[in-house]
Short mmCIF file of C-alpha atoms and ligand atoms in Angstrom, two decimals:
data_model
loop_
_atom_site.label_atom_id
_atom_site.label_comp_id
_atom_site.label_asym_id
_atom_site.label_seq_id
_atom_site.Cartn_x
_atom_site.Cartn_y
_atom_site.Cartn_z
CA UNK A 10 -33.14 3.72 43.02
CA UNK A 11 -36.37 4.29 44.93
CA UNK A 12 -39.00 5.24 42.41
CA UNK A 13 -42.57 6.40 42.42
CA UNK A 14 -44.67 3.83 40.61
CA UNK A 15 -48.32 3.46 39.74
CA UNK A 16 -49.07 0.02 38.33
CA UNK A 17 -52.43 -1.17 37.03
CA UNK A 18 -53.26 -4.82 37.49
CA UNK A 19 -55.98 -5.52 34.95
CA UNK A 20 -56.53 -9.11 36.16
CA UNK A 21 -58.85 -11.13 33.86
CA UNK A 22 -60.44 -8.11 32.25
CA UNK A 23 -60.42 -6.51 28.79
CA UNK A 24 -60.49 -8.30 25.44
CA UNK A 25 -58.53 -7.12 22.41
CA UNK A 26 -60.74 -4.16 21.57
CA UNK A 27 -61.10 -3.11 25.22
CA UNK A 28 -57.35 -3.28 25.72
CA UNK A 29 -56.82 -1.03 22.72
CA UNK A 30 -59.43 1.46 23.94
CA UNK A 31 -58.11 1.55 27.50
CA UNK A 32 -54.51 2.16 26.43
CA UNK A 33 -55.70 4.91 24.13
CA UNK A 34 -57.65 6.44 27.01
CA UNK A 35 -54.71 6.22 29.40
CA UNK A 36 -52.35 7.81 26.88
CA UNK A 37 -54.78 10.68 26.42
CA UNK A 38 -55.48 11.13 30.13
CA UNK A 39 -51.85 11.15 31.24
CA UNK A 40 -50.53 13.27 28.38
CA UNK A 41 -50.58 16.47 30.36
CA UNK A 42 -49.31 15.04 33.63
CA UNK A 43 -45.76 15.79 34.69
CA UNK A 44 -44.51 12.21 34.87
CA UNK A 45 -40.83 12.93 35.23
CA UNK A 46 -40.29 10.84 38.34
CA UNK A 47 -43.17 8.42 38.12
CA UNK A 48 -43.28 5.07 36.37
CA UNK A 49 -46.62 4.05 34.93
CA UNK A 50 -47.15 0.33 34.39
CA UNK A 51 -50.14 -1.60 33.06
CA UNK A 52 -50.59 -5.36 33.12
CA UNK A 53 -53.10 -6.74 30.65
CA UNK A 54 -53.81 -10.46 30.23
CA UNK A 55 -51.33 -12.69 28.42
CA UNK A 56 -53.28 -12.56 25.16
CA UNK A 57 -53.14 -8.78 25.03
CA UNK A 58 -49.55 -8.32 26.17
CA UNK A 59 -47.96 -8.23 22.76
CA UNK A 60 -50.37 -5.71 21.31
CA UNK A 61 -50.17 -3.64 24.51
CA UNK A 62 -46.38 -3.45 24.20
CA UNK A 63 -46.78 -2.19 20.63
CA UNK A 64 -49.43 0.35 21.57
CA UNK A 65 -47.39 1.64 24.48
CA UNK A 66 -44.27 2.11 22.40
CA UNK A 67 -42.83 5.62 22.60
CA UNK A 68 -45.04 6.50 25.55
CA UNK A 69 -44.37 6.60 29.29
CA UNK A 70 -46.42 3.46 29.77
CA UNK A 71 -44.65 0.21 30.57
CA UNK A 72 -46.26 -3.19 30.18
CA UNK A 73 -45.99 -5.95 32.77
CA UNK A 74 -47.21 -9.52 32.89
CA UNK A 75 -49.51 -10.70 35.69
CA UNK A 76 -47.66 -13.98 36.13
CA UNK A 77 -44.95 -16.22 34.71
CA UNK A 78 -43.93 -19.86 34.99
CA UNK A 79 -40.62 -20.64 36.69
CA UNK A 80 -39.38 -23.22 34.16
CA UNK A 81 -37.45 -22.31 31.03
CA UNK A 82 -39.81 -24.24 28.78
CA UNK A 83 -41.42 -27.66 28.51
CA UNK A 84 -44.57 -29.62 29.18
CA UNK A 85 -46.47 -27.08 31.28
CA UNK A 86 -49.76 -26.75 29.47
CA UNK A 87 -51.27 -23.30 29.70
CA UNK A 88 -48.17 -21.61 31.06
CA UNK A 89 -45.91 -18.80 29.83
CA UNK A 90 -42.14 -18.54 30.26
CA UNK A 91 -39.70 -15.70 30.83
CA UNK A 92 -38.27 -16.15 27.32
CA UNK A 93 -41.73 -15.76 25.81
CA UNK A 94 -42.32 -12.55 27.74
CA UNK A 95 -38.90 -11.20 26.82
CA UNK A 96 -39.47 -12.01 23.16
CA UNK A 97 -42.41 -9.58 23.04
CA UNK A 98 -40.67 -6.85 25.02
CA UNK A 99 -42.14 -7.38 28.49
CA UNK A 100 -39.64 -6.54 31.23
CA UNK A 101 -41.68 -6.67 34.43
CA UNK A 102 -43.72 -9.46 36.00
CA UNK A 103 -46.16 -9.43 38.92
CA UNK A 104 -45.34 -12.34 41.21
CA UNK A 105 -47.31 -13.68 44.17
CA UNK A 106 -50.54 -11.76 43.83
CA UNK A 107 -52.95 -12.95 46.53
CA UNK A 108 -55.34 -14.23 43.86
CA UNK A 109 -52.55 -16.45 42.52
CA UNK A 110 -51.85 -17.65 46.05
CA UNK A 111 -55.50 -18.26 46.87
CA UNK A 112 -57.03 -19.61 43.64
CA UNK A 113 -54.00 -21.23 42.05
CA UNK A 114 -52.27 -22.61 45.12
CA UNK A 115 -49.07 -20.61 44.78
CA UNK A 116 -47.00 -21.12 47.91
CA UNK A 117 -44.09 -19.10 49.29
CA UNK A 118 -41.74 -21.86 48.11
CA UNK A 119 -43.06 -21.70 44.55
CA UNK A 120 -42.87 -17.90 44.63
CA UNK A 121 -39.23 -18.10 45.67
CA UNK A 122 -38.61 -20.18 42.52
CA UNK A 123 -40.55 -17.72 40.39
CA UNK A 124 -38.57 -14.80 41.79
CA UNK A 125 -35.36 -16.66 40.97
CA UNK A 126 -36.55 -17.25 37.40
CA UNK A 127 -37.54 -13.60 36.97
CA UNK A 128 -34.14 -12.40 38.17
CA UNK A 129 -32.14 -15.03 36.27
CA UNK A 130 -33.80 -13.78 33.11
CA UNK A 131 -32.97 -10.15 33.74
CA UNK A 132 -36.60 -9.27 34.33
CA UNK A 133 -38.05 -7.17 37.15
CA UNK A 134 -40.57 -8.48 39.68
CA UNK A 135 -43.41 -6.73 41.41
CA UNK A 136 -43.60 -9.04 44.41
CA UNK A 137 -46.95 -9.01 46.23
CA UNK A 138 -47.58 -10.00 49.81
CA UNK A 139 -50.17 -9.27 52.49
CA UNK A 140 -52.17 -10.66 55.34
CA UNK A 141 -55.69 -12.05 55.37
CA UNK A 142 -58.49 -10.59 57.47
CA UNK A 143 -58.21 -13.24 60.22
CA UNK A 144 -54.51 -12.48 60.56
CA UNK A 145 -55.19 -8.75 60.79
CA UNK A 146 -57.91 -9.35 63.41
CA UNK A 147 -55.54 -11.46 65.50
CA UNK A 148 -52.93 -8.72 65.11
CA UNK A 149 -50.67 -11.21 63.37
CA UNK A 150 -50.30 -9.06 60.23
CA UNK A 151 -46.67 -8.13 60.79
CA UNK A 152 -45.76 -11.70 61.63
CA UNK A 153 -47.51 -13.04 58.53
CA UNK A 154 -45.97 -10.50 56.16
CA UNK A 155 -42.55 -11.03 57.73
CA UNK A 156 -42.87 -14.74 57.09
CA UNK A 157 -44.03 -14.30 53.45
CA UNK A 158 -41.04 -12.05 52.73
CA UNK A 159 -38.60 -14.33 54.50
CA UNK A 160 -39.81 -17.44 52.68
CA UNK A 161 -39.84 -15.94 49.20
CA UNK A 162 -37.07 -13.34 49.23
CA UNK A 163 -34.53 -13.85 52.00
CA UNK A 164 -32.40 -16.23 49.95
CA UNK A 165 -31.62 -13.41 47.51
CA UNK A 166 -28.54 -11.18 47.32
CA UNK A 167 -28.73 -7.49 48.16
CA UNK A 168 -27.99 -6.61 44.53
CA UNK A 169 -31.07 -8.56 43.37
CA UNK A 170 -33.23 -5.82 44.85
CA UNK A 171 -32.34 -3.56 41.93
CA UNK A 172 -34.94 -5.61 40.08
CA UNK A 173 -37.55 -6.00 42.76
CA UNK A 174 -40.53 -3.80 43.54
CA UNK A 175 -42.51 -4.74 46.64
CA UNK A 176 -46.29 -4.46 46.84
CA UNK A 177 -48.12 -4.69 50.13
CA UNK A 178 -51.64 -5.84 49.43
CA UNK A 179 -53.73 -6.70 52.49
CA UNK A 180 -56.05 -9.41 51.18
CA UNK A 181 -59.05 -7.95 53.05
CA UNK A 182 -58.68 -4.70 51.11
CA UNK A 183 -58.46 -6.16 47.60
CA UNK A 184 -61.55 -5.58 45.50
CA UNK A 185 -63.61 -5.07 48.65
CA UNK A 186 -63.85 -1.31 48.62
CA UNK A 187 -62.22 -1.38 52.04
CA UNK A 188 -58.82 0.29 52.05
CA UNK A 189 -56.13 0.05 54.67
CA UNK A 190 -55.94 3.39 56.42
CA UNK A 191 -52.92 5.48 55.47
CA UNK A 192 -51.60 4.74 58.98
CA UNK A 193 -52.03 0.98 58.56
CA UNK A 194 -50.24 1.15 55.21
CA UNK A 195 -47.44 3.25 56.66
CA UNK A 196 -47.02 0.91 59.63
CA UNK A 197 -46.61 -2.08 57.34
CA UNK A 198 -44.38 -0.34 54.81
CA UNK A 199 -42.06 0.90 57.55
CA UNK A 200 -41.97 -2.60 59.05
CA UNK A 201 -41.10 -4.11 55.66
CA UNK A 202 -38.40 -1.53 55.02
CA UNK A 203 -36.98 -2.22 58.45
CA UNK A 204 -36.76 -5.99 58.02
CA UNK A 205 -35.29 -5.62 54.54
CA UNK A 206 -32.73 -3.25 56.06
CA UNK A 207 -31.83 -5.73 58.78
CA UNK A 208 -31.54 -8.70 56.45
CA UNK A 209 -29.82 -6.96 53.52
CA UNK A 210 -28.64 -3.41 54.09
CA UNK A 211 -29.87 0.08 54.81
CA UNK A 212 -29.05 0.97 51.24
CA UNK A 213 -31.33 -1.78 49.92
CA UNK A 214 -34.11 -0.76 52.33
CA UNK A 215 -33.84 2.89 51.34
CA UNK A 216 -33.82 2.18 47.64
CA UNK A 217 -36.54 -0.47 47.28
CA UNK A 218 -39.93 0.85 46.15
CA UNK A 219 -42.86 -0.37 48.22
CA UNK A 220 -46.31 -0.01 46.64
CA UNK A 221 -49.64 -0.24 48.41
CA UNK A 222 -52.52 -2.12 46.79
CA UNK A 223 -56.11 -2.68 47.87
CA UNK A 224 -59.04 -0.51 46.78
CA UNK A 225 -56.90 2.49 45.87
CA UNK A 226 -59.08 5.01 44.05
CA UNK A 227 -58.92 8.68 43.09
CA UNK A 228 -60.60 9.66 46.37
CA UNK A 229 -58.06 8.01 48.68
CA UNK A 230 -54.85 7.86 46.62
CA UNK A 231 -53.37 11.16 47.68
CA UNK A 232 -53.65 10.44 51.39
CA UNK A 233 -52.12 6.98 51.07
CA UNK A 234 -49.32 8.19 48.79
CA UNK A 235 -48.50 11.00 51.22
CA UNK A 236 -47.09 8.49 53.72
CA UNK A 237 -43.29 8.46 53.74
CA UNK A 238 -42.81 4.74 53.10
CA UNK A 239 -45.51 4.41 50.44
CA UNK A 240 -43.87 4.79 47.03
CA UNK A 241 -46.92 4.22 44.88
CA UNK A 242 -49.74 1.82 44.23
CA UNK A 243 -50.78 -1.41 42.60
CA UNK A 244 -54.24 -0.66 41.35
CA UNK A 245 -56.91 -3.19 40.39
CA UNK A 246 -60.46 -2.00 39.75
CA UNK A 247 -59.61 1.68 39.37
CA UNK A 248 -56.98 0.86 36.73
CA UNK A 249 -59.73 -0.23 34.35
CA UNK A 250 -60.97 3.33 33.81
CA UNK A 251 -58.51 5.67 32.13
CA UNK A 252 -59.66 8.77 34.00
CA UNK A 253 -59.50 7.06 37.40
CA UNK A 254 -56.09 5.59 36.69
CA UNK A 255 -54.83 8.99 35.55
CA UNK A 256 -56.29 10.66 38.65
CA UNK A 257 -54.41 8.17 40.83
CA UNK A 258 -51.18 8.86 38.93
CA UNK A 259 -51.79 12.56 39.41
CA UNK A 260 -52.14 12.00 43.16
CA UNK A 261 -48.65 10.63 43.55
P1 PGA B 13 -58.17 -3.47 43.83
O1 PGA B 13 -57.06 -4.57 43.49
O2 PGA B 13 -57.54 -2.14 43.58
O3 PGA B 13 -59.31 -3.75 42.90
O4 PGA B 13 -58.53 -3.65 45.28
C1 PGA B 13 -55.72 -4.39 43.81
C2 PGA B 13 -54.91 -5.60 43.38
O5 PGA B 13 -55.41 -6.72 43.51
O6 PGA B 13 -53.77 -5.46 42.92
#
């Protein structure tokens, strides 16, 4: 079912005490919001996931991981598996964030394997994709996004999309303060919905949630979320302040 979702990607921020304080702040700030139809997700670092799950228990806040390894287990120093995440109660995993692609060499092919591992384990993926500035300048953004989706997701079955959330994150808008205009976001989201519809089915296209990410803040959230194909946001910097995160949730 298509859902409204606001997800905070904490990246490599917040130690144990900061994680505790931020969750406490978010709980307090969202208490009075009518969250009936909106999912709120936070994704702390691996070391804080377990305590975050405990602190978010019996609240509307869900906890996601920022990454996951595709193998079941084994000699992969520094990595974390689906079983490990499941064992602490994590049900959602961000896959393919542009920082993973850029700094850790994650390719479309690897991301296809990671998506398979997420789904095979009964987890849910927030799958990120987006074009770089040069691609946008050359007006190749639709082509690039189409190719990222095709390479990582087009081998799936229509029913797999029950456990997939899409997140369009133009790389030039991440952490730069520069946001895609609501029209640019809408153009891309409609394009994505259209190609998903053609490849899978109209039902899949209509029911998949597509989030926008890239410098979303309280001041611009409402306008972006007002676009018909934007179902929510993946928030970086502004998810690190409880009041800002709550203001973005309120804007949906
Ligand atoms: P930003 O990050 O909101 O700080 O631009 C978004 C993201 O990387 O998910």
